[in-house]
PDB file of C-alpha atoms in Angstrom:
ATOM      1  CA  UNK A  30     -27.222  -4.915  -5.612  1.00  0.00           C
ATOM      2  CA  UNK A  31     -25.645  -6.921  -8.412  1.00  0.00           C
ATOM      3  CA  UNK A  32     -24.562 -10.489  -7.785  1.00  0.00           C
ATOM      4  CA  UNK A  33     -21.907 -12.285  -9.792  1.00  0.00           C
ATOM      5  CA  UNK A  34     -22.590 -15.900  -8.869  1.00  0.00           C
ATOM      6  CA  UNK A  35     -19.755 -17.313 -10.981  1.00  0.00           C
ATOM      7  CA  UNK A  36     -17.222 -14.959  -9.400  1.00  0.00           C
ATOM      8  CA  UNK A  37     -18.513 -15.720  -5.902  1.00  0.00           C
ATOM      9  CA  UNK A  38     -18.228 -19.443  -6.646  1.00  0.00           C
ATOM     10  CA  UNK A  39     -14.618 -19.039  -7.887  1.00  0.00           C
ATOM     11  CA  UNK A  40     -13.719 -17.028  -4.792  1.00  0.00           C
ATOM     12  CA  UNK A  41     -15.250 -19.631  -2.508  1.00  0.00           C
ATOM     13  CA  UNK A  42     -13.208 -22.381  -4.218  1.00  0.00           C
ATOM     14  CA  UNK A  43     -10.060 -20.279  -3.833  1.00  0.00           C
ATOM     15  CA  UNK A  44     -10.773 -19.757  -0.132  1.00  0.00           C
ATOM     16  CA  UNK A  45     -11.195 -23.512   0.263  1.00  0.00           C
ATOM     17  CA  UNK A  46      -7.889 -24.090  -1.571  1.00  0.00           C
ATOM     18  CA  UNK A  47      -6.168 -21.607   0.741  1.00  0.00           C
ATOM     19  CA  UNK A  48      -7.624 -23.269   3.815  1.00  0.00           C
ATOM     20  CA  UNK A  49      -6.540 -26.726   2.637  1.00  0.00           C
ATOM     21  CA  UNK A  50      -3.029 -25.488   1.837  1.00  0.00           C
ATOM     22  CA  UNK A  51      -2.690 -23.807   5.235  1.00  0.00           C
ATOM     23  CA  UNK A  52      -3.941 -26.935   7.030  1.00  0.00           C
ATOM     24  CA  UNK A  53      -1.459 -29.105   5.110  1.00  0.00           C
ATOM     25  CA  UNK A  54       1.366 -26.747   5.991  1.00  0.00           C
ATOM     26  CA  UNK A  55       0.422 -26.875   9.676  1.00  0.00           C
ATOM     27  CA  UNK A  56       1.896 -30.368   9.820  1.00  0.00           C
ATOM     28  CA  UNK A  57       5.536 -29.265   9.596  1.00  0.00           C
ATOM     29  CA  UNK A  58       7.801 -26.683  11.190  1.00  0.00           C
ATOM     30  CA  UNK A  59       9.626 -26.128   7.895  1.00  0.00           C
ATOM     31  CA  UNK A  60       8.274 -26.298   4.378  1.00  0.00           C
ATOM     32  CA  UNK A  61       9.652 -25.720   0.930  1.00  0.00           C
ATOM     33  CA  UNK A  62       9.571 -22.231  -0.489  1.00  0.00           C
ATOM     34  CA  UNK A  63       7.416 -23.679  -3.293  1.00  0.00           C
ATOM     35  CA  UNK A  64       4.746 -24.584  -0.713  1.00  0.00           C
ATOM     36  CA  UNK A  65       4.976 -21.148   0.927  1.00  0.00           C
ATOM     37  CA  UNK A  66       4.697 -19.529  -2.483  1.00  0.00           C
ATOM     38  CA  UNK A  67       1.551 -21.547  -3.262  1.00  0.00           C
ATOM     39  CA  UNK A  68      -0.087 -20.148  -0.120  1.00  0.00           C
ATOM     40  CA  UNK A  69       1.084 -16.607  -0.944  1.00  0.00           C
ATOM     41  CA  UNK A  70      -0.297 -16.804  -4.471  1.00  0.00           C
ATOM     42  CA  UNK A  71      -3.643 -18.183  -3.269  1.00  0.00           C
ATOM     43  CA  UNK A  72      -3.953 -15.432  -0.656  1.00  0.00           C
ATOM     44  CA  UNK A  73      -2.846 -12.738  -3.120  1.00  0.00           C
ATOM     45  CA  UNK A  74      -5.346 -13.892  -5.717  1.00  0.00           C
ATOM     46  CA  UNK A  75      -8.207 -13.733  -3.223  1.00  0.00           C
ATOM     47  CA  UNK A  76      -7.186 -10.260  -2.046  1.00  0.00           C
ATOM     48  CA  UNK A  77      -6.675  -9.093  -5.612  1.00  0.00           C
ATOM     49  CA  UNK A  78     -10.331  -9.914  -6.251  1.00  0.00           C
ATOM     50  CA  UNK A  79     -11.233  -7.531  -3.458  1.00  0.00           C
ATOM     51  CA  UNK A  80      -8.958  -4.711  -4.634  1.00  0.00           C
ATOM     52  CA  UNK A  81      -8.613  -5.533  -8.335  1.00  0.00           C
ATOM     53  CA  UNK A  82      -8.807  -1.939  -9.550  1.00  0.00           C
ATOM     54  CA  UNK A  83      -6.440  -0.613  -6.870  1.00  0.00           C
ATOM     55  CA  UNK A  84      -3.561  -3.065  -6.662  1.00  0.00           C
ATOM     56  CA  UNK A  85      -1.041  -4.694  -8.938  1.00  0.00           C
ATOM     57  CA  UNK A  86       1.231  -7.531  -7.905  1.00  0.00           C
ATOM     58  CA  UNK A  87       4.566  -8.696  -9.219  1.00  0.00           C
ATOM     59  CA  UNK A  88       6.444 -11.868  -8.421  1.00  0.00           C
ATOM     60  CA  UNK A  89      10.206 -12.014  -8.913  1.00  0.00           C
ATOM     61  CA  UNK A  90      11.028 -15.522  -7.749  1.00  0.00           C
ATOM     62  CA  UNK A  91      14.281 -17.198  -8.736  1.00  0.00           C
ATOM     63  CA  UNK A  92      13.777 -20.757  -9.959  1.00  0.00           C
ATOM     64  CA  UNK A  93      16.454 -22.145  -7.631  1.00  0.00           C
ATOM     65  CA  UNK A  94      14.594 -21.305  -4.398  1.00  0.00           C
ATOM     66  CA  UNK A  95      11.718 -23.789  -4.824  1.00  0.00           C
ATOM     67  CA  UNK A  96      13.310 -26.505  -2.663  1.00  0.00           C
ATOM     68  CA  UNK A  97      14.699 -24.139  -0.037  1.00  0.00           C
ATOM     69  CA  UNK A  98      13.268 -24.716   3.429  1.00  0.00           C
ATOM     70  CA  UNK A  99      11.586 -21.864   5.287  1.00  0.00           C
ATOM     71  CA  UNK A 100       9.389 -21.757   8.402  1.00  0.00           C
ATOM     72  CA  UNK A 101       5.839 -22.773   7.563  1.00  0.00           C
ATOM     73  CA  UNK A 102       3.316 -19.919   7.156  1.00  0.00           C
ATOM     74  CA  UNK A 103       6.017 -17.332   7.813  1.00  0.00           C
ATOM     75  CA  UNK A 104       5.283 -15.140   4.805  1.00  0.00           C
ATOM     76  CA  UNK A 105       1.477 -15.015   4.533  1.00  0.00           C
ATOM     77  CA  UNK A 106       1.067 -12.614   7.506  1.00  0.00           C
ATOM     78  CA  UNK A 107       3.616 -10.300   5.881  1.00  0.00           C
ATOM     79  CA  UNK A 108       1.699 -10.282   2.602  1.00  0.00           C
ATOM     80  CA  UNK A 109      -1.474  -9.727   4.615  1.00  0.00           C
ATOM     81  CA  UNK A 110       0.188  -6.652   6.161  1.00  0.00           C
ATOM     82  CA  UNK A 111       1.009  -5.337   2.684  1.00  0.00           C
ATOM     83  CA  UNK A 112      -2.670  -5.477   1.758  1.00  0.00           C
ATOM     84  CA  UNK A 113      -3.912  -4.216   5.114  1.00  0.00           C
ATOM     85  CA  UNK A 114      -1.511  -1.310   5.553  1.00  0.00           C
ATOM     86  CA  UNK A 115      -0.603  -0.536   1.955  1.00  0.00           C
ATOM     87  CA  UNK A 116      -3.763  -1.123  -0.061  1.00  0.00           C
ATOM     88  CA  UNK A 117      -6.771  -0.905   2.283  1.00  0.00           C
ATOM     89  CA  UNK A 118      -5.775   2.504   3.629  1.00  0.00           C
ATOM     90  CA  UNK A 119      -5.714   4.281   0.295  1.00  0.00           C
ATOM     91  CA  UNK A 120      -7.858   4.734  -2.774  1.00  0.00           C
ATOM     92  CA  UNK A 121      -4.787   5.412  -4.905  1.00  0.00           C
ATOM     93  CA  UNK A 122      -3.297   2.588  -6.971  1.00  0.00           C
ATOM     94  CA  UNK A 123      -0.895   0.427  -4.961  1.00  0.00           C
ATOM     95  CA  UNK A 124       1.723  -2.129  -5.915  1.00  0.00           C
ATOM     96  CA  UNK A 125       2.932  -5.197  -4.034  1.00  0.00           C
ATOM     97  CA  UNK A 126       6.105  -7.012  -4.978  1.00  0.00           C
ATOM     98  CA  UNK A 127       7.329 -10.380  -3.724  1.00  0.00           C
ATOM     99  CA  UNK A 128      10.929 -11.370  -4.399  1.00  0.00           C
ATOM    100  CA  UNK A 129      12.974 -14.409  -3.461  1.00  0.00           C
ATOM    101  CA  UNK A 130      16.430 -15.541  -4.478  1.00  0.00           C
ATOM    102  CA  UNK A 131      19.396 -17.472  -3.253  1.00  0.00           C
ATOM    103  CA  UNK A 132      22.166 -15.221  -1.983  1.00  0.00           C
ATOM    104  CA  UNK A 133      25.214 -17.410  -1.361  1.00  0.00           C
ATOM    105  CA  UNK A 134      24.287 -19.551   1.651  1.00  0.00           C
ATOM    106  CA  UNK A 135      21.000 -17.757   2.392  1.00  0.00           C
ATOM    107  CA  UNK A 136      17.484 -17.357   1.061  1.00  0.00           C
ATOM    108  CA  UNK A 137      16.737 -13.654   0.541  1.00  0.00           C
ATOM    109  CA  UNK A 138      12.993 -12.904   0.657  1.00  0.00           C
ATOM    110  CA  UNK A 139      11.504  -9.442   0.254  1.00  0.00           C
ATOM    111  CA  UNK A 140       7.907  -8.230   0.347  1.00  0.00           C
ATOM    112  CA  UNK A 141       7.429  -4.554  -0.444  1.00  0.00           C
ATOM    113  CA  UNK A 142       4.393  -2.438  -1.080  1.00  0.00           C
ATOM    114  CA  UNK A 143       3.402   1.063  -1.971  1.00  0.00           C
ATOM    115  CA  UNK A 144       0.393   2.812  -0.581  1.00  0.00           C
ATOM    116  CA  UNK A 145      -0.494   4.851   2.479  1.00  0.00           C
ATOM    117  CA  UNK A 146       2.111   3.661   4.955  1.00  0.00           C
ATOM    118  CA  UNK A 147       2.548   4.887   8.496  1.00  0.00           C
ATOM    119  CA  UNK A 148       5.738   6.888   8.867  1.00  0.00           C
ATOM    120  CA  UNK A 149       6.394   5.133  12.178  1.00  0.00           C
ATOM    121  CA  UNK A 150       7.459   1.517  11.573  1.00  0.00           C
ATOM    122  CA  UNK A 151       5.071  -0.655  13.529  1.00  0.00           C
ATOM    123  CA  UNK A 152       5.607  -3.604  15.755  1.00  0.00           C
ATOM    124  CA  UNK A 153       2.323  -5.277  15.015  1.00  0.00           C
ATOM    125  CA  UNK A 154       1.450  -8.850  15.803  1.00  0.00           C
ATOM    126  CA  UNK A 155       2.478 -10.132  12.357  1.00  0.00           C
ATOM    127  CA  UNK A 156       5.917  -8.546  12.519  1.00  0.00           C
ATOM    128  CA  UNK A 157       6.541  -9.649  16.110  1.00  0.00           C
ATOM    129  CA  UNK A 158       5.446 -13.214  15.396  1.00  0.00           C
ATOM    130  CA  UNK A 159       7.646 -13.413  12.328  1.00  0.00           C
ATOM    131  CA  UNK A 160      10.678 -12.132  14.246  1.00  0.00           C
ATOM    132  CA  UNK A 161      10.017 -14.483  17.175  1.00  0.00           C
ATOM    133  CA  UNK A 162       9.678 -17.493  14.904  1.00  0.00           C
ATOM    134  CA  UNK A 163      12.908 -16.639  13.106  1.00  0.00           C
ATOM    135  CA  UNK A 164      14.752 -16.292  16.447  1.00  0.00           C
ATOM    136  CA  UNK A 165      13.266 -19.534  17.757  1.00  0.00           C
ATOM    137  CA  UNK A 166      14.239 -21.529  14.712  1.00  0.00           C
ATOM    138  CA  UNK A 167      17.515 -19.920  13.591  1.00  0.00           C
ATOM    139  CA  UNK A 168      18.780 -18.024  16.609  1.00  0.00           C
ATOM    140  CA  UNK A 169      21.019 -15.246  15.329  1.00  0.00           C
ATOM    141  CA  UNK A 170      21.499 -16.863  11.911  1.00  0.00           C
ATOM    142  CA  UNK A 171      18.424 -15.170  10.370  1.00  0.00           C
ATOM    143  CA  UNK A 172      17.897 -11.502   9.599  1.00  0.00           C
ATOM    144  CA  UNK A 173      14.610  -9.595   9.705  1.00  0.00           C
ATOM    145  CA  UNK A 174      14.504  -5.983   8.516  1.00  0.00           C
ATOM    146  CA  UNK A 175      11.473  -3.710   8.258  1.00  0.00           C
ATOM    147  CA  UNK A 176      11.535  -0.220   6.792  1.00  0.00           C
ATOM    148  CA  UNK A 177       8.739   2.178   5.903  1.00  0.00           C
ATOM    149  CA  UNK A 178       8.042   5.732   4.910  1.00  0.00           C
ATOM    150  CA  UNK A 179       4.860   7.491   3.813  1.00  0.00           C
ATOM    151  CA  UNK A 180       5.016   5.878   0.338  1.00  0.00           C
ATOM    152  CA  UNK A 181       6.292   2.333   0.780  1.00  0.00           C
ATOM    153  CA  UNK A 182       7.099  -0.462   3.192  1.00  0.00           C
ATOM    154  CA  UNK A 183       9.529  -3.333   2.909  1.00  0.00           C
ATOM    155  CA  UNK A 184      10.203  -6.486   4.876  1.00  0.00           C
ATOM    156  CA  UNK A 185      13.400  -8.381   4.059  1.00  0.00           C
ATOM    157  CA  UNK A 186      14.178 -11.773   5.534  1.00  0.00           C
ATOM    158  CA  UNK A 187      17.403 -13.707   5.188  1.00  0.00           C
ATOM    159  CA  UNK A 188      17.466 -17.294   6.423  1.00  0.00           C
ATOM    160  CA  UNK A 189      20.204 -19.901   6.158  1.00  0.00           C
ATOM    161  CA  UNK A 190      19.966 -21.985   2.998  1.00  0.00           C
ATOM    162  CA  UNK A 191      18.594 -25.439   3.704  1.00  0.00           C
ATOM    163  CA  UNK A 192      17.244 -27.600   0.963  1.00  0.00           C
ATOM    164  CA  UNK A 193      14.810 -30.462   0.886  1.00  0.00           C
ATOM    165  CA  UNK A 194      16.189 -33.385  -1.066  1.00  0.00           C
ATOM    166  CA  UNK A 195      14.451 -34.015  -4.365  1.00  0.00           C
TER     167      UNK A 195
END
């Protein structure tokens, strides 16, 4: 067995960074999209190390969403699902895309992935928790939509625009 000590050391530091970021975010019910994005990027980088030859990632994030407020740790489980259900279950190349933009008075967030997707949209723990948290915080003012077929899955979330003062 080959051992890449430098790579293992980098990965361990990244895991520690992710843990610290998630612990910091645990302090608040809402956080800025910039903070959520930091956690997503840390998690994605760690997972990309695991699947580097099988997955590509793209980030289409509008600059004006950084200060938007979103529920803390809302998006990481959704990105985790993209890796778990879209990348782990196939040996074919997969792609994950994260998008966020302001759409009038809402934040429009989308996570989509290719890969071996179940043709029956699931109601797993991550999806249920996300929906419950959106209902608890926004009532009927937030939208959660999940769609999937055998080649791709997509989660789209719309939440009311709230902004943290600079």
